[in-house]
mmCIF file of C-alpha atoms in Angstrom:
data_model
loop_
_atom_site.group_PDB
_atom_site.id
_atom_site.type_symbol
_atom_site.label_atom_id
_atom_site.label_comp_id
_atom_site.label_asym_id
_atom_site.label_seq_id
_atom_site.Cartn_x
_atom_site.Cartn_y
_atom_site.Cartn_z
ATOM 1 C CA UNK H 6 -62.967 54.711 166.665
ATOM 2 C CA UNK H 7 -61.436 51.796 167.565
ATOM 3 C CA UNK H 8 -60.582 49.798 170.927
ATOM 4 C CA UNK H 9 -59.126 46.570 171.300
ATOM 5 C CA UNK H 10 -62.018 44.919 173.482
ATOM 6 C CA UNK H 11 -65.438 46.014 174.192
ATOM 7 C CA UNK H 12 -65.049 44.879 177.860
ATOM 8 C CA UNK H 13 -61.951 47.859 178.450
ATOM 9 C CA UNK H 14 -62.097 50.969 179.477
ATOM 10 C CA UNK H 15 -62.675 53.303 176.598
ATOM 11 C CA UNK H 16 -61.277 56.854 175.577
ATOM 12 C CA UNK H 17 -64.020 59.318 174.488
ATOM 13 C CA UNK H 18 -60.994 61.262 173.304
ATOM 14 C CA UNK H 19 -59.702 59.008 170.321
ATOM 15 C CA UNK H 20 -60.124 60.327 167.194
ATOM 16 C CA UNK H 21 -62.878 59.145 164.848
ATOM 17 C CA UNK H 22 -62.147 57.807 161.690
ATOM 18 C CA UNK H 23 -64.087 56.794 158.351
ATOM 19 C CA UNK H 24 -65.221 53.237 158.557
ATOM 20 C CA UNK H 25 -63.064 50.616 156.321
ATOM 21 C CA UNK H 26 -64.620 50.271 152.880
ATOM 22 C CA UNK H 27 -62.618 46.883 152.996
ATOM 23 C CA UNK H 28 -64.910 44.118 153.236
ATOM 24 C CA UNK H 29 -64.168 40.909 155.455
ATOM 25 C CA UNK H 30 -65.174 37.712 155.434
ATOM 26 C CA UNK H 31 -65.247 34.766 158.529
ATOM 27 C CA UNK H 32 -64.799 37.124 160.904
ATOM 28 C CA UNK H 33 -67.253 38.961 163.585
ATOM 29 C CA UNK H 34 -66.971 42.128 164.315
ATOM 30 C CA UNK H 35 -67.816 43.815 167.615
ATOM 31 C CA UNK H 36 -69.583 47.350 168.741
ATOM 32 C CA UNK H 37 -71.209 50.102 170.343
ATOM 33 C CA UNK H 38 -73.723 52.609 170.080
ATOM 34 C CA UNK H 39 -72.927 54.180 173.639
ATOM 35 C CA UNK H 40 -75.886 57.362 172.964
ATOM 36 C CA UNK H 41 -78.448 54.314 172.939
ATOM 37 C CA UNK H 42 -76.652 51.810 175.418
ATOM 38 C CA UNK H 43 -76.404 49.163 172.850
ATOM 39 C CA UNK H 44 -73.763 46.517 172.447
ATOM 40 C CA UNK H 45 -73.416 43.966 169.503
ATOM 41 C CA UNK H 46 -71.491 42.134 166.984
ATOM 42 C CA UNK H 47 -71.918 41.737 163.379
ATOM 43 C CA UNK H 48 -71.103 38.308 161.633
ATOM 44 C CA UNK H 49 -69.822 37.992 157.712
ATOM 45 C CA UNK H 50 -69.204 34.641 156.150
ATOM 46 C CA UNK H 51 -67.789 33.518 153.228
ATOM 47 C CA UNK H 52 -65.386 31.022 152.247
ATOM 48 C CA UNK H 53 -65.332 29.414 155.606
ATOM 49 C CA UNK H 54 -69.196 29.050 155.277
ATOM 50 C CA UNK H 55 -68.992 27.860 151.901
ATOM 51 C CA UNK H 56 -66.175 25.135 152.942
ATOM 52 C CA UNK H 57 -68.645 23.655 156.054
ATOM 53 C CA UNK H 58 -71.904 23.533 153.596
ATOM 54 C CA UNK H 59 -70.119 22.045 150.529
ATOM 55 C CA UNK H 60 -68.821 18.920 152.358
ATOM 56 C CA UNK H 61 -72.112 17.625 152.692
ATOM 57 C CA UNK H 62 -73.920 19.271 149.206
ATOM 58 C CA UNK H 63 -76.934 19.822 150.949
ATOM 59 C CA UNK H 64 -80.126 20.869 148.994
ATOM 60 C CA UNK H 65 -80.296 24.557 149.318
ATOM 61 C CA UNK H 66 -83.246 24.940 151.708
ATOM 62 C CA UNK H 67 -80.837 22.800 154.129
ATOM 63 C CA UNK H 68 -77.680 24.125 153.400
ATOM 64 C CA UNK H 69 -79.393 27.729 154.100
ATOM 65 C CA UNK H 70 -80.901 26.691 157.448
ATOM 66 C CA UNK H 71 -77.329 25.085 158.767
ATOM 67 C CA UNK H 72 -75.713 28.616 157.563
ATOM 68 C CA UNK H 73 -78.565 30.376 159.322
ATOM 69 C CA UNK H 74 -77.386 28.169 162.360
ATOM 70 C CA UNK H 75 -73.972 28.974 162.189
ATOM 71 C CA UNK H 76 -74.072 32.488 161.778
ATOM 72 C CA UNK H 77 -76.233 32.607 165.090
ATOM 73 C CA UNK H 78 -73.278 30.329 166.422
ATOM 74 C CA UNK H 79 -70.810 32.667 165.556
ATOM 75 C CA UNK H 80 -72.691 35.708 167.118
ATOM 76 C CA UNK H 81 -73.081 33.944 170.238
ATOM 77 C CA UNK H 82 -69.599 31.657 170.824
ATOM 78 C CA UNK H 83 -67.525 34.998 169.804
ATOM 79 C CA UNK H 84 -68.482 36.427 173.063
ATOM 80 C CA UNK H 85 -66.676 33.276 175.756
ATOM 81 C CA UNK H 86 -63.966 35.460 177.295
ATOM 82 C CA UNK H 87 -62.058 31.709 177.477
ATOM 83 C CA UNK H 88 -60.988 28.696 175.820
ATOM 84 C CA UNK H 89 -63.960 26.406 175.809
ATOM 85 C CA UNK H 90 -66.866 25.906 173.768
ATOM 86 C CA UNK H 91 -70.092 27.007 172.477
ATOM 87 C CA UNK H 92 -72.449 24.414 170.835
ATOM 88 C CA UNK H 93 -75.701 25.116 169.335
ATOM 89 C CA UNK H 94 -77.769 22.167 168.443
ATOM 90 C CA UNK H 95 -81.671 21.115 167.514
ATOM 91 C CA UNK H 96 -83.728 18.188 167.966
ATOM 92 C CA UNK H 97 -87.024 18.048 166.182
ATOM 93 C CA UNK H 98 -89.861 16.529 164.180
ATOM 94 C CA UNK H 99 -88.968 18.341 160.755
ATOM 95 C CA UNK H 100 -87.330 17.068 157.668
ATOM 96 C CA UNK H 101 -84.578 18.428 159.340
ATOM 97 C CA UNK H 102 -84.393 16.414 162.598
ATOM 98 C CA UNK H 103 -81.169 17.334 163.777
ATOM 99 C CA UNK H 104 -78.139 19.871 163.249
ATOM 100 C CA UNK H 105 -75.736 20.965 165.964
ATOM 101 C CA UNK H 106 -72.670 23.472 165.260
ATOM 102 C CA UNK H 107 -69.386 23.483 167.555
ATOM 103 C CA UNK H 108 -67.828 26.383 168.060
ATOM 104 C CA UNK H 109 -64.327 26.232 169.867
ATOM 105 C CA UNK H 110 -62.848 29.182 170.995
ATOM 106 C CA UNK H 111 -61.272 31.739 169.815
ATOM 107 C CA UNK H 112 -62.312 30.607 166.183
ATOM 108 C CA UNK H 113 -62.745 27.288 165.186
ATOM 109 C CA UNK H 114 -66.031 25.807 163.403
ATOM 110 C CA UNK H 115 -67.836 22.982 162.411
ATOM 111 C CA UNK H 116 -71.378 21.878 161.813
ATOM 112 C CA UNK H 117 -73.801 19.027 160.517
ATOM 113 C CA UNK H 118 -77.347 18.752 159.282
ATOM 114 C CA UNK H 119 -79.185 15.634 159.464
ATOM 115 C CA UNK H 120 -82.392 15.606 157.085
ATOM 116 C CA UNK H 121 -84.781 13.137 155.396
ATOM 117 C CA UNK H 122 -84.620 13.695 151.687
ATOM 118 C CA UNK H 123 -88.420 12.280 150.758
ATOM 119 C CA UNK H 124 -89.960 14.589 153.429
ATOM 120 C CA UNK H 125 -87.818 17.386 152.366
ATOM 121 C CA UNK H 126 -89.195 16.975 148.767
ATOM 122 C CA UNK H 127 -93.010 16.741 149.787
ATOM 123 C CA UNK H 128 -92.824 20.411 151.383
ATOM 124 C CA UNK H 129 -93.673 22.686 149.244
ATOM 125 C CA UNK H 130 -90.967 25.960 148.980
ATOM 126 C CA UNK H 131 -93.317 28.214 151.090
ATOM 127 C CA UNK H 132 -92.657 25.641 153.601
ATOM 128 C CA UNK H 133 -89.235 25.387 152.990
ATOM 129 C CA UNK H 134 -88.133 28.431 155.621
ATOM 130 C CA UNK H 135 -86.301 27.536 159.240
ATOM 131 C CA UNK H 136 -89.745 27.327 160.527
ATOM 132 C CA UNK H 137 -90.960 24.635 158.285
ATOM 133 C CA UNK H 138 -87.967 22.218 158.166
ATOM 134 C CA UNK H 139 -87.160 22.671 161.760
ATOM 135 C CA UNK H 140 -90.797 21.879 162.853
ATOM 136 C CA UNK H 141 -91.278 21.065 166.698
ATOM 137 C CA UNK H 142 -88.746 20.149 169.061
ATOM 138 C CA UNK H 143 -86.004 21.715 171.111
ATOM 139 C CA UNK H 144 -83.104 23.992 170.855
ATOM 140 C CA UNK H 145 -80.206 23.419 173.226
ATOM 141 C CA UNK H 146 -77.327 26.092 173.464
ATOM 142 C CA UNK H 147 -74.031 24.420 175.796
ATOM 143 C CA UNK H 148 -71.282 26.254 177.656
ATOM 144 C CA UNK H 149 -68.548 23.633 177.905
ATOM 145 C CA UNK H 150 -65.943 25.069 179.903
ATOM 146 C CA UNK H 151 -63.505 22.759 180.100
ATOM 147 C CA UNK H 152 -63.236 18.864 182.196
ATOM 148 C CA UNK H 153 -63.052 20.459 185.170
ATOM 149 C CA UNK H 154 -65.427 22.853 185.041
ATOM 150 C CA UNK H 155 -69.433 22.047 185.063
ATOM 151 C CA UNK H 156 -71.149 22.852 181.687
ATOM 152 C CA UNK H 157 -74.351 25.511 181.198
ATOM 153 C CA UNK H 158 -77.534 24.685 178.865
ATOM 154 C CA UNK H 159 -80.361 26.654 178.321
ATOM 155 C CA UNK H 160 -82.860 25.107 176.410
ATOM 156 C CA UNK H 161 -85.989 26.242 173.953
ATOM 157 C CA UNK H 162 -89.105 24.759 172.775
ATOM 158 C CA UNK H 163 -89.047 25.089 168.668
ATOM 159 C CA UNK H 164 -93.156 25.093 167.891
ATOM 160 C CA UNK H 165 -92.586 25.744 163.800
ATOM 161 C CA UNK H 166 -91.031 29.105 164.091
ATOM 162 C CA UNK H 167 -87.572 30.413 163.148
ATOM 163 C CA UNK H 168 -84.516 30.289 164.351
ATOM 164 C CA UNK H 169 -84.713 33.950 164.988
ATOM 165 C CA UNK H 170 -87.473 33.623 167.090
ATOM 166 C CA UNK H 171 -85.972 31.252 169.155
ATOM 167 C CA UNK H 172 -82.657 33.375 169.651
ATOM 168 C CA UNK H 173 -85.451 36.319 170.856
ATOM 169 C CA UNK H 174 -87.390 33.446 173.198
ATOM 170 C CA UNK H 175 -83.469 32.126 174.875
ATOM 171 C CA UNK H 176 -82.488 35.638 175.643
ATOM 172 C CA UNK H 177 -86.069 36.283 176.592
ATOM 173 C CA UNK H 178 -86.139 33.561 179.463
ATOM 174 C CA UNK H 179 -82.564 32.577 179.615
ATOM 175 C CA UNK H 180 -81.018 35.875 179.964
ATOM 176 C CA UNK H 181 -83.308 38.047 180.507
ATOM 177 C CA UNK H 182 -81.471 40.865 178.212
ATOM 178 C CA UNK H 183 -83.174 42.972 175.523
ATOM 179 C CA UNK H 184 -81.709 41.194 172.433
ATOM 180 C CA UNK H 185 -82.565 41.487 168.630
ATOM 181 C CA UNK H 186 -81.358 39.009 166.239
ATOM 182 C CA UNK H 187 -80.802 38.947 162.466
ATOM 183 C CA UNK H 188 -79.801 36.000 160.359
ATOM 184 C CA UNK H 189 -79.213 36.250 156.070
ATOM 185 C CA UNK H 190 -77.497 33.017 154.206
ATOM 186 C CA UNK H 191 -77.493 33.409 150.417
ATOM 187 C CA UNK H 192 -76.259 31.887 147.437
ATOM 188 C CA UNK H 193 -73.755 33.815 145.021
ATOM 189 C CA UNK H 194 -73.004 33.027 141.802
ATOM 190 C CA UNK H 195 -69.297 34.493 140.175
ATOM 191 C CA UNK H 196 -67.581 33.304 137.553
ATOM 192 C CA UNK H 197 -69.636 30.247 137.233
ATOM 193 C CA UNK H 198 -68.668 28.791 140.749
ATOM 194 C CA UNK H 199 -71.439 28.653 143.751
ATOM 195 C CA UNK H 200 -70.293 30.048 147.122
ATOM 196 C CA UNK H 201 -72.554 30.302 150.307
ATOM 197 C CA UNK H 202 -72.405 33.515 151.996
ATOM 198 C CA UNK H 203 -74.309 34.843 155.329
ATOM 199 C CA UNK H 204 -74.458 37.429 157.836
ATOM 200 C CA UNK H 205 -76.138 37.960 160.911
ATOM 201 C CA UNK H 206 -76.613 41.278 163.395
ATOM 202 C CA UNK H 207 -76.972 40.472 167.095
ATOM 203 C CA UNK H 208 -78.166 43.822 169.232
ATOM 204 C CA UNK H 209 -78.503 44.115 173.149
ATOM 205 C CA UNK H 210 -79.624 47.094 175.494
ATOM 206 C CA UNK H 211 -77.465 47.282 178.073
ATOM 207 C CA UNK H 212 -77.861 50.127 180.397
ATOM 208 C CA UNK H 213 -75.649 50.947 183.532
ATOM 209 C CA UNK H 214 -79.084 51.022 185.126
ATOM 210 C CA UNK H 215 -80.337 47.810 184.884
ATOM 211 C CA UNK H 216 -84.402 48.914 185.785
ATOM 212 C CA UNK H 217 -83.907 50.078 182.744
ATOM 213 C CA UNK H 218 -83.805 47.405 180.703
ATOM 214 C CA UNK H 219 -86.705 45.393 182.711
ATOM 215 C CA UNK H 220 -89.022 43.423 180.482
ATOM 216 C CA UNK H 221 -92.719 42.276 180.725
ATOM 217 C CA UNK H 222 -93.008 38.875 182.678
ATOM 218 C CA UNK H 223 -93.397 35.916 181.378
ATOM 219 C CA UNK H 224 -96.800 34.418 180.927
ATOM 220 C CA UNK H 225 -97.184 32.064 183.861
ATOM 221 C CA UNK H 226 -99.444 30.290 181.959
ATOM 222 C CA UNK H 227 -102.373 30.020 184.693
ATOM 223 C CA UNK H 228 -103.535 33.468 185.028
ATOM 224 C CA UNK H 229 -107.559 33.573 185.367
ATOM 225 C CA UNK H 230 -109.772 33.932 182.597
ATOM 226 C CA UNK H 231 -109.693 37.857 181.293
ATOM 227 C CA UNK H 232 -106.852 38.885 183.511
ATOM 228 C CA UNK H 233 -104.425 41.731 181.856
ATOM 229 C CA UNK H 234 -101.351 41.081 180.578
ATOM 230 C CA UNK H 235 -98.671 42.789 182.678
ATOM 231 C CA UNK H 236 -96.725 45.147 180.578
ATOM 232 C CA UNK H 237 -93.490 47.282 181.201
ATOM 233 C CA UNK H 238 -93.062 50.189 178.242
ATOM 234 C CA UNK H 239 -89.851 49.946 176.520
ATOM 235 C CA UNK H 240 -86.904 52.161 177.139
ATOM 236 C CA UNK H 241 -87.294 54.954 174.437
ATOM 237 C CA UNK H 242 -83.618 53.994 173.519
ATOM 238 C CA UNK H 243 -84.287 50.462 173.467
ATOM 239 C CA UNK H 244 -87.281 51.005 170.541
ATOM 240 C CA UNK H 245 -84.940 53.668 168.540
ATOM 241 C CA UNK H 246 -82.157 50.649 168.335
ATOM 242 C CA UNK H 247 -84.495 48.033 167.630
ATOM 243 C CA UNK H 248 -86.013 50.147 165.155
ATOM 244 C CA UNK H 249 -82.693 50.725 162.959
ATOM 245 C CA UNK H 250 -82.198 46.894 163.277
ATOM 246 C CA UNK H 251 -84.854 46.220 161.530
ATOM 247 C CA UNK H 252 -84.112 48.648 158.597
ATOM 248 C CA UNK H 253 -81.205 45.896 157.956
ATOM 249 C CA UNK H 254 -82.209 44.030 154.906
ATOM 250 C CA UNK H 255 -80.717 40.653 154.102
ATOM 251 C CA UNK H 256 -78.680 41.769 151.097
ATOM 252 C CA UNK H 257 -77.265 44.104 153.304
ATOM 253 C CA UNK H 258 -75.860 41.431 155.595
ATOM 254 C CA UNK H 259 -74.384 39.052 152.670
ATOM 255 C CA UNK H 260 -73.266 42.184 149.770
ATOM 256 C CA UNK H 261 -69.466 40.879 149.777
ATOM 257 C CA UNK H 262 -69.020 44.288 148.648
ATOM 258 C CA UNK H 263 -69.883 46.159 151.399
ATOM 259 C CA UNK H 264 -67.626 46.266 154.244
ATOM 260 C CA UNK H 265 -69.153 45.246 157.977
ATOM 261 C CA UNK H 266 -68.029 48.922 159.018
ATOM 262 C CA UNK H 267 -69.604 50.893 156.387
ATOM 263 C CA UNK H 268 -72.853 48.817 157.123
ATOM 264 C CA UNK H 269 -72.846 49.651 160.751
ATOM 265 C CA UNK H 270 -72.508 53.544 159.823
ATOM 266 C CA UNK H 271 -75.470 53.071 157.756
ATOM 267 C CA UNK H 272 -77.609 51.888 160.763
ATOM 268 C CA UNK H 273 -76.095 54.075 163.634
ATOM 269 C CA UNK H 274 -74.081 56.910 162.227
ATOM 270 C CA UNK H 275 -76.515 59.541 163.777
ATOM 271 C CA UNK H 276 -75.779 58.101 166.858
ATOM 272 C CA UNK H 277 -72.178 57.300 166.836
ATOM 273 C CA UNK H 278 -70.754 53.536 166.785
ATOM 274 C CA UNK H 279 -67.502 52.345 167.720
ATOM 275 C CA UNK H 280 -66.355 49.306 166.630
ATOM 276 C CA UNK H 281 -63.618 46.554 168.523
ATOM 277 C CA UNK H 282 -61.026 44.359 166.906
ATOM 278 C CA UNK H 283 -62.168 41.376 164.601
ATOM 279 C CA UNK H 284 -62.826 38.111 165.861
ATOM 280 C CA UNK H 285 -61.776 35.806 162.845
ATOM 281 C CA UNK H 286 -63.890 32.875 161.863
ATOM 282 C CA UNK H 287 -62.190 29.342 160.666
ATOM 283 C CA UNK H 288 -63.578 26.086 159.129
ATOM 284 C CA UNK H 289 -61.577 23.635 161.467
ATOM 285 C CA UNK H 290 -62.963 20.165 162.472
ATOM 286 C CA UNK H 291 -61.224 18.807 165.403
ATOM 287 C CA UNK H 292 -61.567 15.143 164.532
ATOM 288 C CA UNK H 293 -57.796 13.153 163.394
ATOM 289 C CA UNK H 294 -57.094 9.776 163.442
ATOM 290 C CA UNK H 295 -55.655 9.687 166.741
ATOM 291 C CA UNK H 296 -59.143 10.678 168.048
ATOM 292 C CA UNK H 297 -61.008 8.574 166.339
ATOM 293 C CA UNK H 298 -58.660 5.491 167.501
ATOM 294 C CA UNK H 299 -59.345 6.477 170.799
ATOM 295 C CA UNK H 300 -63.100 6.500 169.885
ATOM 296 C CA UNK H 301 -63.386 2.936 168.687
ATOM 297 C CA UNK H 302 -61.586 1.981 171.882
ATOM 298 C CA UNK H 303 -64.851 3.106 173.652
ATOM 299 C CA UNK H 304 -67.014 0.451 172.096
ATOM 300 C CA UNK H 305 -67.252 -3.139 173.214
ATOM 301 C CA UNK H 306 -65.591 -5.800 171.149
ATOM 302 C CA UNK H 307 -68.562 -7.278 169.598
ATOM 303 C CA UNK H 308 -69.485 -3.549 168.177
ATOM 304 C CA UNK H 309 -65.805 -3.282 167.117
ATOM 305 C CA UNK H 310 -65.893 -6.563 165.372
ATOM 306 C CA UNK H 311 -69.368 -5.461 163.764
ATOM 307 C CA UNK H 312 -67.671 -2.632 162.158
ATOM 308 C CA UNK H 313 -65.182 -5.066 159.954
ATOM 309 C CA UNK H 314 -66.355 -4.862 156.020
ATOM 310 C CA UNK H 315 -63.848 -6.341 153.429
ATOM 311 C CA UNK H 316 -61.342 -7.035 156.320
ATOM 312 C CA UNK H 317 -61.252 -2.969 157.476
ATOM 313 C CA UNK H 318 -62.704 -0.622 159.518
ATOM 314 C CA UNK H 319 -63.919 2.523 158.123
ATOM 315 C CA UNK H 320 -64.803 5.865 159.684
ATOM 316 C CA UNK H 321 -66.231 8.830 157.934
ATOM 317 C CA UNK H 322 -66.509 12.242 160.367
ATOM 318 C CA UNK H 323 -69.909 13.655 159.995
ATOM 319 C CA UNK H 324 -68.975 17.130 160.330
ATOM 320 C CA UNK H 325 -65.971 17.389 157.766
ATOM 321 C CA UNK H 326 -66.421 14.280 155.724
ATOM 322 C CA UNK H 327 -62.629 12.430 156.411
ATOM 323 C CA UNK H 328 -62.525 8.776 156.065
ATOM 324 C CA UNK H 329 -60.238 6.808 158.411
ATOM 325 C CA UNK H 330 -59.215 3.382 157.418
ATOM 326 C CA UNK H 331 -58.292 0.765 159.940
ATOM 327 C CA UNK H 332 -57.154 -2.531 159.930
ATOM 328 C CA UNK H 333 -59.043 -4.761 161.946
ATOM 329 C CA UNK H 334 -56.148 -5.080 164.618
ATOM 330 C CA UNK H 335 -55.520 -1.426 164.692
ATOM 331 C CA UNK H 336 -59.101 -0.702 165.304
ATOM 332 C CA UNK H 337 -58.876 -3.228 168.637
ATOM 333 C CA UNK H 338 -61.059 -6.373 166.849
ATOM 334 C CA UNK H 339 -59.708 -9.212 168.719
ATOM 335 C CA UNK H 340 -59.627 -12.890 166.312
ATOM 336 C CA UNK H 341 -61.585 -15.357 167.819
#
């Protein structure tokens, strides 16, 4: 069954249908297992992926921790209900020290890694997971709603796990809902050509009773010596769904030749799941030359004049690779 928005009113009356056997990519698809008060949306990327990572030819353990990033991105930014934007990025001590992924709404994205290639080539590949090239640091997620509106952060501490993880620990203390998340980036080879692909599953339990979905409190941290850990037993429903999440195997999420619908039968068909209308997915940096213009305007003179090599001015975006070429008058450098 389908509905345009998972936010609407729904008919229990409309007729059910088979799920698509169509696959498609760069696009996130929303829906509902009503029986076990879950909502969610399921992320599959392909081209659009494969256009962000291969601007930069990252090394593959790199290249597969950005798509791991984006894909969370998508499952996240997909859900802002207006035109602003959703920006995931990390700060850390790792080989990869920083990445951050914009996400404008309804569909536009963009994303950069920045890593140290010697320290990347000392780990050895069981280190080589989120975990390890992340290392310790921080993990902000923004809400920029516009100039005129104040932006939202919530931030988490990164101590060597996954990125996973830390999607569990921000919804956790953040948002307090019952969330699972699954991330899969892969390599395909066709034809002799490389592509990227990934997919990612995000699951939440929301009841119309909300004591329902009441978790254990955080550890404050300076409870005495021996005291119990105060628990809260988890909604029977709540276990079933997390239990068929974690059936989902990472082949699952990336197979460009299973559709997004026929893999969401395979978890919840017993229970019944309706899906919503894609949200497509596009590889779209926002930088142009206009914008960077007004960029250069921002720096002092003496900066601006620093920036002159073989009487020009040249720009390169870090998220999409363009190179802008000024001349020195164009980019504001004043002669002495």
């Amino acid at each position: 069954m389908t509905a345009s928005s998972p936010d609407n009113e729904i008919n229990l009356d409309t007729t059910s249908r088979a799920p698509s056997a169509v696959p498609v990519d760069d696009a996130v698809l929303p829906f509902e297992v009503a029986a076990l008060d879950l909502r969610g949306r399921l992320t599959r990327m392909g081209p659009a992926l494969d256009d962000i990572l291969t601007k930069h030819a990252y090394p593959a353990p790199v290249g597969k921790l950005l798509g791991e990033a984006i894909v969370l991105t998508t499952l996240l930014g997909s859900s802002l209900k207006f035109d602003g934007r959703f920006i995931l990025q990390t700060q850390t001590d790792g080989p990869v020290s920083f990445l951050v992924v914009d996400f404008q709404a309804p569909d536009r994205l963009r994303a950069y890694a920045r890593y140290d290639e010697a320290r990347l080539q000392e780990l050895k590949d069981s280190a080589k997971d989120s975990g390890g090239l992340l290392g310790k640091g921080h993990l902000a997620m923004t809400i920029d709603q516009g100039p005129e509106m104040s932006r939202y952060q919530g931030l988490v501490a990164l101590t060597g796990g996954s990125l996973e993880e830390a999607a569990h620990e921000y919804f956790l203390r953040s948002e307090q809902i019952p969330t699972r998340v699954r991330l899969a980036v892969g390599e395909e080879w066709s034809g002799g050509q490389h592509r990227w692909r990934a997919g990612g599953l995000l699951t939440q339990f929301l009841p119309k009773a909300p004591e329902r979905a009441r978790q254990a409190d955080l550890d404050p941290g300076d409870a005495p010596e021996g005291t119990e850990p105060h628990t809260i037993e988890e909604d029977e429903a709540w276990v079933e769904g997390q239990s068929l999440v974690a059936t989902v195997e990472d082949i699952e999420l990336i197979d460009p030749a299973l559709s997004g619908e026929r893999l969401l039968y395979r978890l919840f068909h017993e229970r019944g799941v309706r899906v919503f209308d894609l949200v497509p997915l596009q590889a779209r940096c926002s930088c142009s030359r206009d914008a960077v213009a007004n960029m250069l305007k921002s720096f002092s003179p003496q900066d601006r004049a620093d920036m002159v090599q073989d009487d020009k001015v040249v720009v390169t975006c870090e998220f999409c690779s363009s190179v802008y070429h000024f001349t020195p008058h164009e980019a504001g450098v004043t002669e002495n």
